[in-house]
Amino acid sequence: MISHLPILQVIVPLMAAPICLLLKRSQLVWLFSLFASAIAFIISVLLLQQVMTSGVISYELGGWEAPWGIEYRIDKLNAFLLLIISAISTVVLIAAQTSIEKEIPKEKHTLFYILYLLSLTGMLGIVSTGDAFNVFVFLEISSLSAYALIALGQDRRALWASYQYLIMGTIGATFILIGIGLMYQMTGTLNMQDLSQRLPEVAQTRTVFTAFAFVIVGVCLKLALFPLHLWLPNAYAYAPSIVTAFFAATATKVAIYLLIRFTFTVFGLSFSFTTLPLQGLFLLLGLTGIFVASSAAIYQNNVKHVFAYSSIAQVGYIIVGLSTSTITGLTATLLHLFNHALMKSAIFLALGAVVYRLGNVQLSSFNGLGRQMPLTMAAIVIGGLSLIGVPLTVGFVSKWYLLTALLEKGWWPVAILILLGSLLAVIYVWRIVEAAYFKKPLADSVPVKEAPLFFLIPIWLLITANIYFGIDTRLSLQVASAAAQSLFGVSP
């Protein structure tokens, strides 16, 4: 059983999805989905432990040896991502049954869980597989279910958001597929490890340059890097709250994983950052994204929109860390993948609790909410402090390592810009704090109760993790550092 963990990681949620059709009661489907996600989480923990102690795991499907057959290849990088995705999925699902009662018609509850599990399957598959074409297959499974999940939102604008994401996502997936096809044309292989060995022989050809450009643009569209981010704000704002909490913590992280995998493993560090001017381009786009998205967040009146634009800014921080092309910079990037997943899932889940009680997340509706929903609002405030990078939160750890990487590189002006970007986060977080704690409720508003227990448990699990991993960084830092060193070919 232990030897089959890499395939079980994907098979468990994949097989659970159609089984949901046989369970007619909504509550049974929820419990079964939660169970399947929890099993995926346990498998990811076992895989991470195995990789950290024994090294890379290679699993050949159907007994076909790589590179002829499909290989699942688990190393420190994707084991870390598998842990993030499955953990967030499981915690968020605890609140799912309560949340969708208010946001999704009862006859569509089973459909919701099926789509959720398929999206989870796609993400886990993208991260697990060592085959480039298999990446595209799982990308389509994840994306198609994501479009349908977003369209389930109660606001009519959810359909437009889903359609917008469908168009942009299809363009991104097509670019990735063209890039993979061109690589196959030049090397005759789709195995990513095999590609990394064969591509250097043909690296200076136009075809490989074109393949690289197509893959990078396609992946950057999926991860919402400025200026390819236009699909994200509405997708997060109008999707059901559970969907937003799950996607904000995982979807862009999976795309960033692909960017790291293709630049560091497949094409190689030298080709990606030396032969081509990717370093300067990423630095410019990352910094621009931080300032443009943070400025846009300040002027939003829908709080989901505020944190959606914040997510685009956080992607900017991650890309700046990546642009340093150093071990410390990549460690900061991987740390922020983990830490941002904790922040955003907690915040969007808390916003889901507000939607459950109020029916909306307009900033004006937050007036006086600090006294009516104290635990929920405290969670949003702590999540906001983490976004800013206040000490004793995970956000501080990420930014500390990012600033360290920039100063090591001698990029002190960029370090100053990163600090200024954090000040913009103070402004949009303060607007929410001001409304909740320093303004009186609207005259026509009715008193509201605290969020139900099934909301508060997962919210505070995530908030506790935000504080715990901000103080005790052994797990996150050890794995992120080990993964960064392995990508640079350095023994820990």
CSV table of C-alpha atoms in Angstrom, one decimal:
chain,number,residue,atom,x,y,z
A,1,MET,CA,0.0,0.0,0.0
A,2,ILE,CA,2.8,2.4,0.9
A,3,SER,CA,4.4,2.0,-2.5
A,4,HIS,CA,1.2,3.0,-4.2
A,5,LEU,CA,0.7,6.3,-2.3
A,6,PRO,CA,1.5,8.6,-5.3
A,7,ILE,CA,-1.3,7.2,-7.4
A,8,LEU,CA,-3.7,6.9,-4.4
A,9,GLN,CA,-3.2,10.6,-3.8
A,10,VAL,CA,-5.1,11.3,-7.1
A,11,ILE,CA,-7.3,8.1,-7.3
A,12,VAL,CA,-9.0,8.7,-3.9
A,13,PRO,CA,-10.8,12.0,-4.8
A,14,LEU,CA,-11.2,10.9,-8.4
A,15,MET,CA,-13.2,7.8,-7.5
A,16,ALA,CA,-15.0,9.6,-4.7
A,17,ALA,CA,-16.6,12.1,-7.1
A,18,PRO,CA,-18.8,9.6,-9.0
A,19,ILE,CA,-19.6,7.7,-5.8
A,20,CYS,CA,-21.3,10.9,-4.6
A,21,LEU,CA,-24.0,10.4,-7.1
A,22,LEU,CA,-25.1,7.2,-5.3
A,23,LEU,CA,-25.4,9.0,-1.9
A,24,LYS,CA,-28.7,10.9,-2.2
A,25,ARG,CA,-28.8,12.9,1.0
A,26,SER,CA,-26.8,16.1,1.0
A,27,GLN,CA,-25.3,15.5,4.4
A,28,LEU,CA,-24.0,12.1,3.5
A,29,VAL,CA,-22.4,13.5,0.3
A,30,TRP,CA,-20.7,16.2,2.5
A,31,LEU,CA,-19.4,13.7,5.0
A,32,PHE,CA,-18.1,11.3,2.3
A,33,SER,CA,-16.4,14.2,0.4
A,34,LEU,CA,-14.8,15.4,3.7
A,35,PHE,CA,-13.6,11.8,4.3
A,36,ALA,CA,-12.1,11.5,0.8
A,37,SER,CA,-10.3,14.8,1.2
A,38,ALA,CA,-9.0,13.8,4.7
A,39,ILE,CA,-7.6,10.5,3.2
A,40,ALA,CA,-5.9,12.6,0.5
A,41,PHE,CA,-4.4,14.8,3.3
A,42,ILE,CA,-3.1,11.8,5.3
A,43,ILE,CA,-1.5,10.4,2.1
A,44,SER,CA,0.2,13.8,1.4
A,45,VAL,CA,1.6,13.8,5.0
A,46,LEU,CA,3.0,10.2,4.5
A,47,LEU,CA,4.5,11.2,1.1
A,48,LEU,CA,6.2,14.3,2.6
A,49,GLN,CA,7.7,12.2,5.4
A,50,GLN,CA,8.9,9.6,2.9
A,51,VAL,CA,10.4,12.2,0.6
A,52,MET,CA,12.2,14.1,3.4
A,53,THR,CA,13.8,10.9,4.7
A,54,SER,CA,14.3,8.8,1.6
A,55,GLY,CA,14.5,11.2,-1.4
A,56,VAL,CA,12.5,11.3,-4.6
A,57,ILE,CA,9.7,8.8,-5.2
A,58,SER,CA,9.2,7.5,-8.8
A,59,TYR,CA,6.0,5.7,-9.5
A,60,GLU,CA,5.5,4.1,-13.0
A,61,LEU,CA,1.9,3.7,-14.0
A,62,GLY,CA,0.9,0.3,-15.5
A,63,GLY,CA,4.5,-1.0,-15.1
A,64,TRP,CA,5.6,1.0,-18.1
A,65,GLU,CA,9.1,2.4,-17.5
A,66,ALA,CA,9.7,6.1,-17.7
A,67,PRO,CA,10.1,7.9,-20.1
A,68,TRP,CA,7.9,5.6,-22.3
A,69,GLY,CA,5.1,5.4,-19.7
A,70,ILE,CA,3.5,8.0,-17.4
A,71,GLU,CA,5.6,8.6,-14.3
A,72,TYR,CA,4.4,10.2,-11.1
A,73,ARG,CA,7.5,11.8,-9.6
A,74,ILE,CA,7.3,13.1,-6.0
A,75,ASP,CA,10.1,15.3,-4.7
A,76,LYS,CA,10.3,17.8,-1.9
A,77,LEU,CA,8.7,20.6,-4.0
A,78,ASN,CA,5.5,18.8,-5.0
A,79,ALA,CA,5.2,16.9,-1.7
A,80,PHE,CA,5.0,20.3,-0.1
A,81,LEU,CA,2.3,21.5,-2.5
A,82,LEU,CA,0.3,18.3,-2.1
A,83,LEU,CA,0.3,18.9,1.7
A,84,ILE,CA,-0.9,22.5,1.2
A,85,ILE,CA,-3.7,21.6,-1.3
A,86,SER,CA,-5.1,18.6,0.6
A,87,ALA,CA,-4.9,20.3,4.0
A,88,ILE,CA,-6.8,23.4,2.9
A,89,SER,CA,-9.3,21.3,1.0
A,90,THR,CA,-10.1,19.3,4.1
A,91,VAL,CA,-10.4,22.2,6.5
A,92,VAL,CA,-12.5,24.3,4.1
A,93,LEU,CA,-14.9,21.3,3.5
A,94,ILE,CA,-15.8,21.3,7.3
A,95,ALA,CA,-17.8,24.5,6.6
A,96,ALA,CA,-19.1,23.4,3.2
A,97,GLN,CA,-22.5,21.9,4.3
A,98,THR,CA,-23.4,25.0,6.4
A,99,SER,CA,-22.2,27.5,3.8
A,100,ILE,CA,-23.9,26.1,0.7
A,101,GLU,CA,-27.3,25.9,2.5
A,102,LYS,CA,-27.6,29.6,2.0
A,103,GLU,CA,-25.7,30.0,-1.3
A,104,ILE,CA,-26.6,27.0,-3.5
A,105,PRO,CA,-30.0,25.5,-4.2
A,106,LYS,CA,-30.5,22.1,-2.5
A,107,GLU,CA,-30.9,20.1,-5.7
A,108,LYS,CA,-27.4,21.2,-6.8
A,109,HIS,CA,-25.6,20.2,-3.5
A,110,THR,CA,-24.5,16.8,-4.9
A,111,LEU,CA,-23.2,18.5,-8.1
A,112,PHE,CA,-21.2,20.9,-6.0
A,113,TYR,CA,-19.4,18.2,-4.1
A,114,ILE,CA,-18.7,16.2,-7.3
A,115,LEU,CA,-17.2,19.3,-9.0
A,116,TYR,CA,-15.2,20.1,-5.8
A,117,LEU,CA,-13.6,16.6,-5.7
A,118,LEU,CA,-12.9,16.7,-9.4
A,119,SER,CA,-11.2,20.1,-9.0
A,120,LEU,CA,-9.2,18.7,-6.1
A,121,THR,CA,-8.2,15.7,-8.2
A,122,GLY,CA,-7.0,17.9,-11.0
A,123,MET,CA,-4.8,20.0,-8.7
A,124,LEU,CA,-3.3,17.0,-7.0
A,125,GLY,CA,-2.7,15.4,-10.4
A,126,ILE,CA,-1.0,18.5,-11.8
A,127,VAL,CA,1.4,18.5,-8.9
A,128,SER,CA,2.0,14.7,-8.8
A,129,THR,CA,2.7,13.9,-12.4
A,130,GLY,CA,6.1,13.8,-14.0
A,131,ASP,CA,4.6,13.9,-17.5
A,132,ALA,CA,4.1,17.2,-19.3
A,133,PHE,CA,1.1,16.1,-21.3
A,134,ASN,CA,-0.5,14.6,-18.2
A,135,VAL,CA,-0.1,18.1,-16.7
A,136,PHE,CA,-2.4,19.5,-19.4
A,137,VAL,CA,-4.9,16.7,-18.9
A,138,PHE,CA,-5.2,17.4,-15.1
A,139,LEU,CA,-5.2,21.1,-15.8
A,140,GLU,CA,-8.3,20.7,-17.9
A,141,ILE,CA,-10.0,18.5,-15.2
A,142,SER,CA,-9.3,21.1,-12.6
A,143,SER,CA,-10.2,24.1,-14.8
A,144,LEU,CA,-13.5,22.7,-16.2
A,145,SER,CA,-14.8,21.9,-12.7
A,146,ALA,CA,-13.6,25.3,-11.5
A,147,TYR,CA,-15.6,27.1,-14.2
A,148,ALA,CA,-18.8,25.2,-13.2
A,149,LEU,CA,-18.2,25.7,-9.4
A,150,ILE,CA,-17.9,29.5,-10.0
A,151,ALA,CA,-21.1,29.5,-12.0
A,152,LEU,CA,-23.0,28.0,-9.1
A,153,GLY,CA,-22.7,31.4,-7.3
A,154,GLN,CA,-26.0,33.0,-6.3
A,155,ASP,CA,-25.2,36.3,-7.9
A,156,ARG,CA,-26.1,36.5,-11.6
A,157,ARG,CA,-22.6,38.0,-12.2
A,158,ALA,CA,-21.2,34.6,-11.2
A,159,LEU,CA,-22.1,33.4,-14.7
A,160,TRP,CA,-20.2,36.3,-16.3
A,161,ALA,CA,-17.2,35.7,-14.0
A,162,SER,CA,-17.2,32.0,-14.9
A,163,TYR,CA,-17.4,32.8,-18.6
A,164,GLN,CA,-14.6,35.3,-18.4
A,165,TYR,CA,-12.5,32.7,-16.5
A,166,LEU,CA,-13.4,30.1,-19.1
A,167,ILE,CA,-12.1,32.2,-22.0
A,168,MET,CA,-8.9,33.3,-20.3
A,169,GLY,CA,-8.3,29.9,-18.8
A,170,THR,CA,-8.8,28.2,-22.2
A,171,ILE,CA,-6.3,30.6,-23.8
A,172,GLY,CA,-3.8,29.8,-21.1
A,173,ALA,CA,-4.3,26.1,-21.4
A,174,THR,CA,-3.9,26.3,-25.2
A,175,PHE,CA,-0.6,28.2,-24.8
A,176,ILE,CA,0.7,25.5,-22.4
A,177,LEU,CA,-0.4,22.7,-24.8
A,178,ILE,CA,1.3,24.4,-27.8
A,179,GLY,CA,4.5,24.8,-25.7
A,180,ILE,CA,4.4,21.1,-24.7
A,181,GLY,CA,3.8,20.1,-28.3
A,182,LEU,CA,6.8,22.1,-29.5
A,183,MET,CA,9.0,20.5,-26.8
A,184,TYR,CA,7.8,17.0,-27.8
A,185,GLN,CA,8.6,17.9,-31.5
A,186,MET,CA,12.2,18.8,-30.6
A,187,THR,CA,12.9,16.0,-28.1
A,188,GLY,CA,10.5,13.1,-28.7
A,189,THR,CA,9.6,12.8,-25.0
A,190,LEU,CA,7.0,14.1,-22.6
A,191,ASN,CA,8.6,13.0,-19.4
A,192,MET,CA,9.7,16.1,-17.5
A,193,GLN,CA,12.9,14.6,-16.1
A,194,ASP,CA,13.8,13.3,-19.6
A,195,LEU,CA,13.0,16.7,-21.1
A,196,SER,CA,15.4,18.3,-18.7
A,197,GLN,CA,18.2,16.1,-20.1
A,198,ARG,CA,17.3,16.4,-23.8
A,199,LEU,CA,16.4,20.1,-24.1
A,200,PRO,CA,19.9,21.5,-23.5
A,201,GLU,CA,21.0,19.8,-26.7
A,202,VAL,CA,18.5,21.8,-28.7
A,203,ALA,CA,18.2,24.8,-26.4
A,204,GLN,CA,19.4,27.4,-28.9
A,205,THR,CA,16.8,26.6,-31.5
A,206,ARG,CA,13.9,28.9,-32.3
A,207,THR,CA,11.4,26.1,-31.6
A,208,VAL,CA,12.6,25.8,-28.0
A,209,PHE,CA,12.6,29.5,-27.5
A,210,THR,CA,9.0,29.6,-28.8
A,211,ALA,CA,8.0,26.6,-26.6
A,212,PHE,CA,9.4,28.4,-23.5
A,213,ALA,CA,7.5,31.6,-24.4
A,214,PHE,CA,4.2,29.8,-24.9
A,215,VAL,CA,4.5,27.8,-21.6
A,216,ILE,CA,5.5,30.8,-19.5
A,217,VAL,CA,2.7,33.0,-20.9
A,218,GLY,CA,0.1,30.2,-20.5
A,219,VAL,CA,1.2,29.5,-16.9
A,220,CYS,CA,1.3,33.2,-16.0
A,221,LEU,CA,-2.2,33.6,-17.2
A,222,LYS,CA,-3.3,30.7,-14.9
A,223,LEU,CA,-1.5,32.2,-11.9
A,224,ALA,CA,-3.0,35.7,-12.5
A,225,LEU,CA,0.3,37.5,-12.9
A,226,PHE,CA,-0.2,41.2,-13.7
A,227,PRO,CA,-1.4,42.1,-16.4
A,228,LEU,CA,-2.9,38.6,-17.1
A,229,HIS,CA,-5.0,38.8,-13.9
A,230,LEU,CA,-8.3,40.2,-15.2
A,231,TRP,CA,-10.3,36.9,-14.7
A,232,LEU,CA,-9.5,36.6,-11.0
A,233,PRO,CA,-11.3,39.5,-9.1
A,234,ASN,CA,-14.8,38.6,-10.3
A,235,ALA,CA,-14.2,34.8,-10.1
A,236,TYR,CA,-13.3,35.2,-6.4
A,237,ALA,CA,-16.0,37.7,-5.6
A,238,TYR,CA,-19.0,36.0,-7.1
A,239,ALA,CA,-18.2,32.3,-6.6
A,240,PRO,CA,-19.8,30.5,-3.6
A,241,SER,CA,-17.8,31.3,-0.5
A,242,ILE,CA,-16.4,27.8,0.0
A,243,VAL,CA,-15.2,27.8,-3.6
A,244,THR,CA,-13.5,31.1,-3.1
A,245,ALA,CA,-11.8,30.0,0.1
A,246,PHE,CA,-10.5,26.8,-1.6
A,247,PHE,CA,-9.4,28.4,-4.9
A,248,ALA,CA,-7.7,31.5,-3.3
A,249,ALA,CA,-5.5,29.1,-1.2
A,250,THR,CA,-4.7,26.6,-4.0
A,251,ALA,CA,-5.4,27.5,-7.6
A,252,THR,CA,-2.8,30.1,-8.1
A,253,LYS,CA,-0.3,28.1,-6.0
A,254,VAL,CA,-0.6,25.1,-8.4
A,255,ALA,CA,0.1,27.5,-11.3
A,256,ILE,CA,3.1,28.9,-9.5
A,257,TYR,CA,4.3,25.3,-8.9
A,258,LEU,CA,4.1,24.8,-12.7
A,259,LEU,CA,6.1,27.9,-13.3
A,260,ILE,CA,8.8,26.8,-10.9
A,261,ARG,CA,8.8,23.2,-12.3
A,262,PHE,CA,9.2,24.4,-15.9
A,263,THR,CA,11.7,27.1,-15.3
A,264,PHE,CA,13.9,25.2,-12.8
A,265,THR,CA,13.5,21.5,-13.7
A,266,VAL,CA,12.4,21.3,-17.4
A,267,PHE,CA,14.2,24.2,-19.1
A,268,GLY,CA,16.8,24.7,-16.4
A,269,LEU,CA,17.9,27.7,-14.4
A,270,SER,CA,20.6,28.8,-16.8
A,271,PHE,CA,18.3,28.8,-19.8
A,272,SER,CA,15.4,30.5,-17.9
A,273,PHE,CA,17.2,33.2,-16.2
A,274,THR,CA,20.4,33.7,-18.2
A,275,THR,CA,19.8,32.9,-21.8
A,276,LEU,CA,16.4,34.7,-21.6
A,277,PRO,CA,15.7,37.9,-19.7
A,278,LEU,CA,13.1,36.3,-17.4
A,279,GLN,CA,14.6,37.7,-14.3
A,280,GLY,CA,14.1,41.4,-15.2
A,281,LEU,CA,10.7,40.7,-16.6
A,282,PHE,CA,9.4,38.9,-13.5
A,283,LEU,CA,10.8,41.6,-11.3
A,284,LEU,CA,9.1,44.3,-13.2
A,285,LEU,CA,5.7,42.5,-13.5
A,286,GLY,CA,5.8,41.4,-9.8
A,287,LEU,CA,6.5,44.9,-8.5
A,288,THR,CA,3.9,46.4,-10.8
A,289,GLY,CA,1.3,43.8,-9.7
A,290,ILE,CA,2.0,44.6,-6.0
A,291,PHE,CA,1.3,48.3,-6.4
A,292,VAL,CA,-1.5,48.2,-9.0
A,293,ALA,CA,-3.5,45.5,-7.3
A,294,SER,CA,-3.0,46.9,-3.8
A,295,SER,CA,-4.1,50.3,-5.0
A,296,ALA,CA,-7.1,48.8,-6.6
A,297,ALA,CA,-8.0,46.9,-3.4
A,298,ILE,CA,-8.1,50.2,-1.5
A,299,TYR,CA,-11.0,51.5,-3.6
A,300,GLN,CA,-13.2,48.4,-3.5
A,301,ASN,CA,-16.5,48.4,-1.7
A,302,ASN,CA,-17.1,44.6,-2.0
A,303,VAL,CA,-14.8,43.0,0.7
A,304,LYS,CA,-14.3,39.9,-1.5
A,305,HIS,CA,-13.1,42.2,-4.2
A,306,VAL,CA,-10.7,43.8,-1.7
A,307,PHE,CA,-9.0,40.4,-0.9
A,308,ALA,CA,-9.2,39.2,-4.5
A,309,TYR,CA,-7.0,42.1,-5.6
A,310,SER,CA,-4.9,41.5,-2.6
A,311,SER,CA,-4.3,37.9,-3.9
A,312,ILE,CA,-3.0,39.4,-7.2
A,313,ALA,CA,-0.6,41.6,-5.1
A,314,GLN,CA,0.5,38.5,-3.1
A,315,VAL,CA,1.3,36.7,-6.4
A,316,GLY,CA,3.5,39.7,-7.1
A,317,TYR,CA,5.5,39.1,-3.9
A,318,ILE,CA,5.9,35.4,-4.9
A,319,ILE,CA,7.2,36.3,-8.4
A,320,VAL,CA,9.6,38.9,-7.0
A,321,GLY,CA,11.1,36.2,-4.8
A,322,LEU,CA,11.3,33.9,-7.8
A,323,SER,CA,13.0,36.6,-9.9
A,324,THR,CA,16.0,36.7,-7.6
A,325,SER,CA,17.0,33.2,-8.9
A,326,THR,CA,18.8,32.4,-5.6
A,327,ILE,CA,18.2,29.7,-3.0
A,328,THR,CA,17.0,32.3,-0.4
A,329,GLY,CA,14.7,33.9,-2.9
A,330,LEU,CA,13.2,30.5,-3.9
A,331,THR,CA,12.8,29.6,-0.2
A,332,ALA,CA,10.9,32.8,0.4
A,333,THR,CA,8.7,32.0,-2.6
A,334,LEU,CA,7.9,28.5,-1.3
A,335,LEU,CA,7.3,29.8,2.2
A,336,HIS,CA,4.9,32.4,0.9
A,337,LEU,CA,3.0,29.7,-1.1
A,338,PHE,CA,2.4,27.9,2.2
A,339,ASN,CA,1.7,31.0,4.3
A,340,HIS,CA,-0.5,32.8,1.8
A,341,ALA,CA,-2.7,29.7,1.5
A,342,LEU,CA,-3.3,29.9,5.3
A,343,MET,CA,-4.0,33.6,5.2
A,344,LYS,CA,-6.4,33.7,2.3
A,345,SER,CA,-8.4,30.5,3.2
A,346,ALA,CA,-9.0,31.9,6.7
A,347,ILE,CA,-10.1,35.3,5.4
A,348,PHE,CA,-12.4,34.0,2.7
A,349,LEU,CA,-13.9,31.4,5.0
A,350,ALA,CA,-14.6,34.2,7.5
A,351,LEU,CA,-16.2,36.2,4.7
A,352,GLY,CA,-18.3,33.2,3.9
A,353,ALA,CA,-19.6,33.3,7.5
A,354,VAL,CA,-20.5,37.0,7.0
A,355,VAL,CA,-22.4,36.0,3.8
A,356,TYR,CA,-24.2,33.3,5.8
A,357,ARG,CA,-25.4,35.9,8.3
A,358,LEU,CA,-25.8,39.0,6.2
A,359,GLY,CA,-26.2,37.8,2.6
A,360,ASN,CA,-23.5,40.1,1.3
A,361,VAL,CA,-20.0,41.4,2.0
A,362,GLN,CA,-20.4,45.1,1.1
A,363,LEU,CA,-18.1,47.3,3.2
A,364,SER,CA,-21.1,49.3,4.5
A,365,SER,CA,-22.6,46.0,5.9
A,366,PHE,CA,-19.5,45.6,8.1
A,367,ASN,CA,-20.4,48.7,10.2
A,368,GLY,CA,-20.5,47.6,13.8
A,369,LEU,CA,-20.0,43.9,12.9
A,370,GLY,CA,-17.0,43.7,15.4
A,371,ARG,CA,-19.5,43.7,18.3
A,372,GLN,CA,-22.1,41.4,16.6
A,373,MET,CA,-19.7,38.8,15.2
A,374,PRO,CA,-16.6,39.2,17.4
A,375,LEU,CA,-15.0,35.9,16.6
A,376,THR,CA,-15.5,36.1,12.8
A,377,MET,CA,-14.2,39.7,12.7
A,378,ALA,CA,-11.2,38.9,14.9
A,379,ALA,CA,-10.3,36.2,12.4
A,380,ILE,CA,-10.5,38.6,9.5
A,381,VAL,CA,-8.4,41.1,11.4
A,382,ILE,CA,-5.7,38.5,12.3
A,383,GLY,CA,-5.7,37.4,8.6
A,384,GLY,CA,-5.3,41.0,7.5
A,385,LEU,CA,-2.4,41.5,9.9
A,386,SER,CA,-0.8,38.4,8.4
A,387,LEU,CA,-1.2,39.9,4.9
A,388,ILE,CA,0.5,43.1,6.1
A,389,GLY,CA,3.4,41.0,7.6
A,390,VAL,CA,3.0,41.9,11.3
A,391,PRO,CA,5.4,39.9,13.5
A,392,LEU,CA,4.1,36.7,15.1
A,393,THR,CA,2.1,35.9,11.9
A,394,VAL,CA,3.1,33.8,8.9
A,395,GLY,CA,3.1,36.9,6.7
A,396,PHE,CA,6.0,38.3,8.6
A,397,VAL,CA,8.1,35.2,8.1
A,398,SER,CA,7.5,35.3,4.3
A,399,LYS,CA,8.4,38.9,4.0
A,400,TRP,CA,11.4,38.6,6.2
A,401,TYR,CA,12.9,35.9,4.0
A,402,LEU,CA,12.0,37.9,0.8
A,403,LEU,CA,13.7,41.0,2.1
A,404,THR,CA,16.7,38.9,3.1
A,405,ALA,CA,16.9,37.5,-0.4
A,406,LEU,CA,16.7,40.9,-2.0
A,407,LEU,CA,19.4,42.4,0.3
A,408,GLU,CA,21.6,39.4,-0.3
A,409,LYS,CA,21.2,40.1,-4.0
A,410,GLY,CA,22.1,43.8,-3.4
A,411,TRP,CA,18.6,44.9,-4.6
A,412,TRP,CA,17.9,47.3,-1.7
A,413,PRO,CA,15.7,49.6,-3.8
A,414,VAL,CA,13.4,46.6,-4.5
A,415,ALA,CA,13.4,45.8,-0.7
A,416,ILE,CA,12.2,49.4,0.0
A,417,LEU,CA,9.4,49.0,-2.6
A,418,ILE,CA,8.3,45.7,-1.0
A,419,LEU,CA,8.0,47.6,2.3
A,420,LEU,CA,6.0,50.3,0.7
A,421,GLY,CA,3.7,47.7,-0.9
A,422,SER,CA,3.0,46.3,2.6
A,423,LEU,CA,1.9,49.8,3.7
A,424,LEU,CA,-0.8,49.8,1.0
A,425,ALA,CA,-2.1,46.5,2.6
A,426,VAL,CA,-2.4,48.5,5.9
A,427,ILE,CA,-4.8,50.9,4.2
A,428,TYR,CA,-7.2,48.4,2.8
A,429,VAL,CA,-7.2,46.2,5.9
A,430,TRP,CA,-7.7,49.3,8.0
A,431,ARG,CA,-10.9,50.3,6.0
A,432,ILE,CA,-12.5,47.0,7.1
A,433,VAL,CA,-11.3,47.4,10.7
A,434,GLU,CA,-12.6,50.9,10.8
A,435,ALA,CA,-16.1,49.8,9.6
A,436,ALA,CA,-16.3,46.9,11.9
A,437,TYR,CA,-15.1,48.5,15.1
A,438,PHE,CA,-15.4,52.3,14.8
A,439,LYS,CA,-18.7,52.8,12.9
A,440,LYS,CA,-22.3,52.3,14.1
A,441,PRO,CA,-24.5,49.7,12.3
A,442,LEU,CA,-26.8,51.2,9.6
A,443,ALA,CA,-30.1,52.4,10.8
A,444,ASP,CA,-32.1,49.8,8.9
A,445,SER,CA,-29.9,46.9,9.7
A,446,VAL,CA,-31.1,44.1,11.9
A,447,PRO,CA,-28.9,42.6,14.7
A,448,VAL,CA,-26.9,39.5,13.6
A,449,LYS,CA,-25.6,36.5,15.5
A,450,GLU,CA,-22.1,35.0,15.5
A,451,ALA,CA,-21.3,32.5,12.8
A,452,PRO,CA,-22.4,28.9,13.3
A,453,LEU,CA,-19.9,26.5,15.0
A,454,PHE,CA,-19.2,24.6,11.7
A,455,PHE,CA,-17.9,27.9,10.3
A,456,LEU,CA,-15.9,29.0,13.4
A,457,ILE,CA,-14.1,25.6,13.8
A,458,PRO,CA,-12.3,25.7,10.4
A,459,ILE,CA,-11.8,29.5,10.5
A,460,TRP,CA,-10.0,29.3,13.8
A,461,LEU,CA,-8.1,26.2,12.9
A,462,LEU,CA,-6.6,28.3,10.0
A,463,ILE,CA,-6.1,31.4,12.1
A,464,THR,CA,-4.4,29.3,14.8
A,465,ALA,CA,-2.1,28.0,12.0
A,466,ASN,CA,-1.4,31.6,10.9
A,467,ILE,CA,-0.1,32.3,14.4
A,468,TYR,CA,1.5,29.0,15.1
A,469,PHE,CA,3.6,28.8,11.9
A,470,GLY,CA,4.4,32.5,12.4
A,471,ILE,CA,6.2,31.5,15.6
A,472,ASP,CA,7.3,28.0,15.0
A,473,THR,CA,8.7,27.9,11.4
A,474,ARG,CA,10.4,24.5,11.6
A,475,LEU,CA,8.0,22.6,9.3
A,476,SER,CA,7.4,25.3,6.7
A,477,LEU,CA,11.0,26.6,6.6
A,478,GLN,CA,12.6,23.2,6.7
A,479,VAL,CA,10.6,21.8,3.8
A,480,ALA,CA,10.7,25.1,1.8
A,481,SER,CA,14.5,25.4,2.2
A,482,ALA,CA,15.1,21.7,1.4
A,483,ALA,CA,12.9,22.0,-1.8
A,484,ALA,CA,14.7,25.2,-2.9
A,485,GLN,CA,18.1,23.6,-2.4
A,486,SER,CA,17.1,20.5,-4.3
A,487,LEU,CA,16.0,22.6,-7.3
A,488,PHE,CA,19.4,24.3,-7.3
A,489,GLY,CA,21.1,20.9,-7.0
A,490,VAL,CA,22.5,21.6,-3.6
A,491,SER,CA,22.4,18.9,-0.9
A,492,PRO,CA,20.7,20.1,2.3
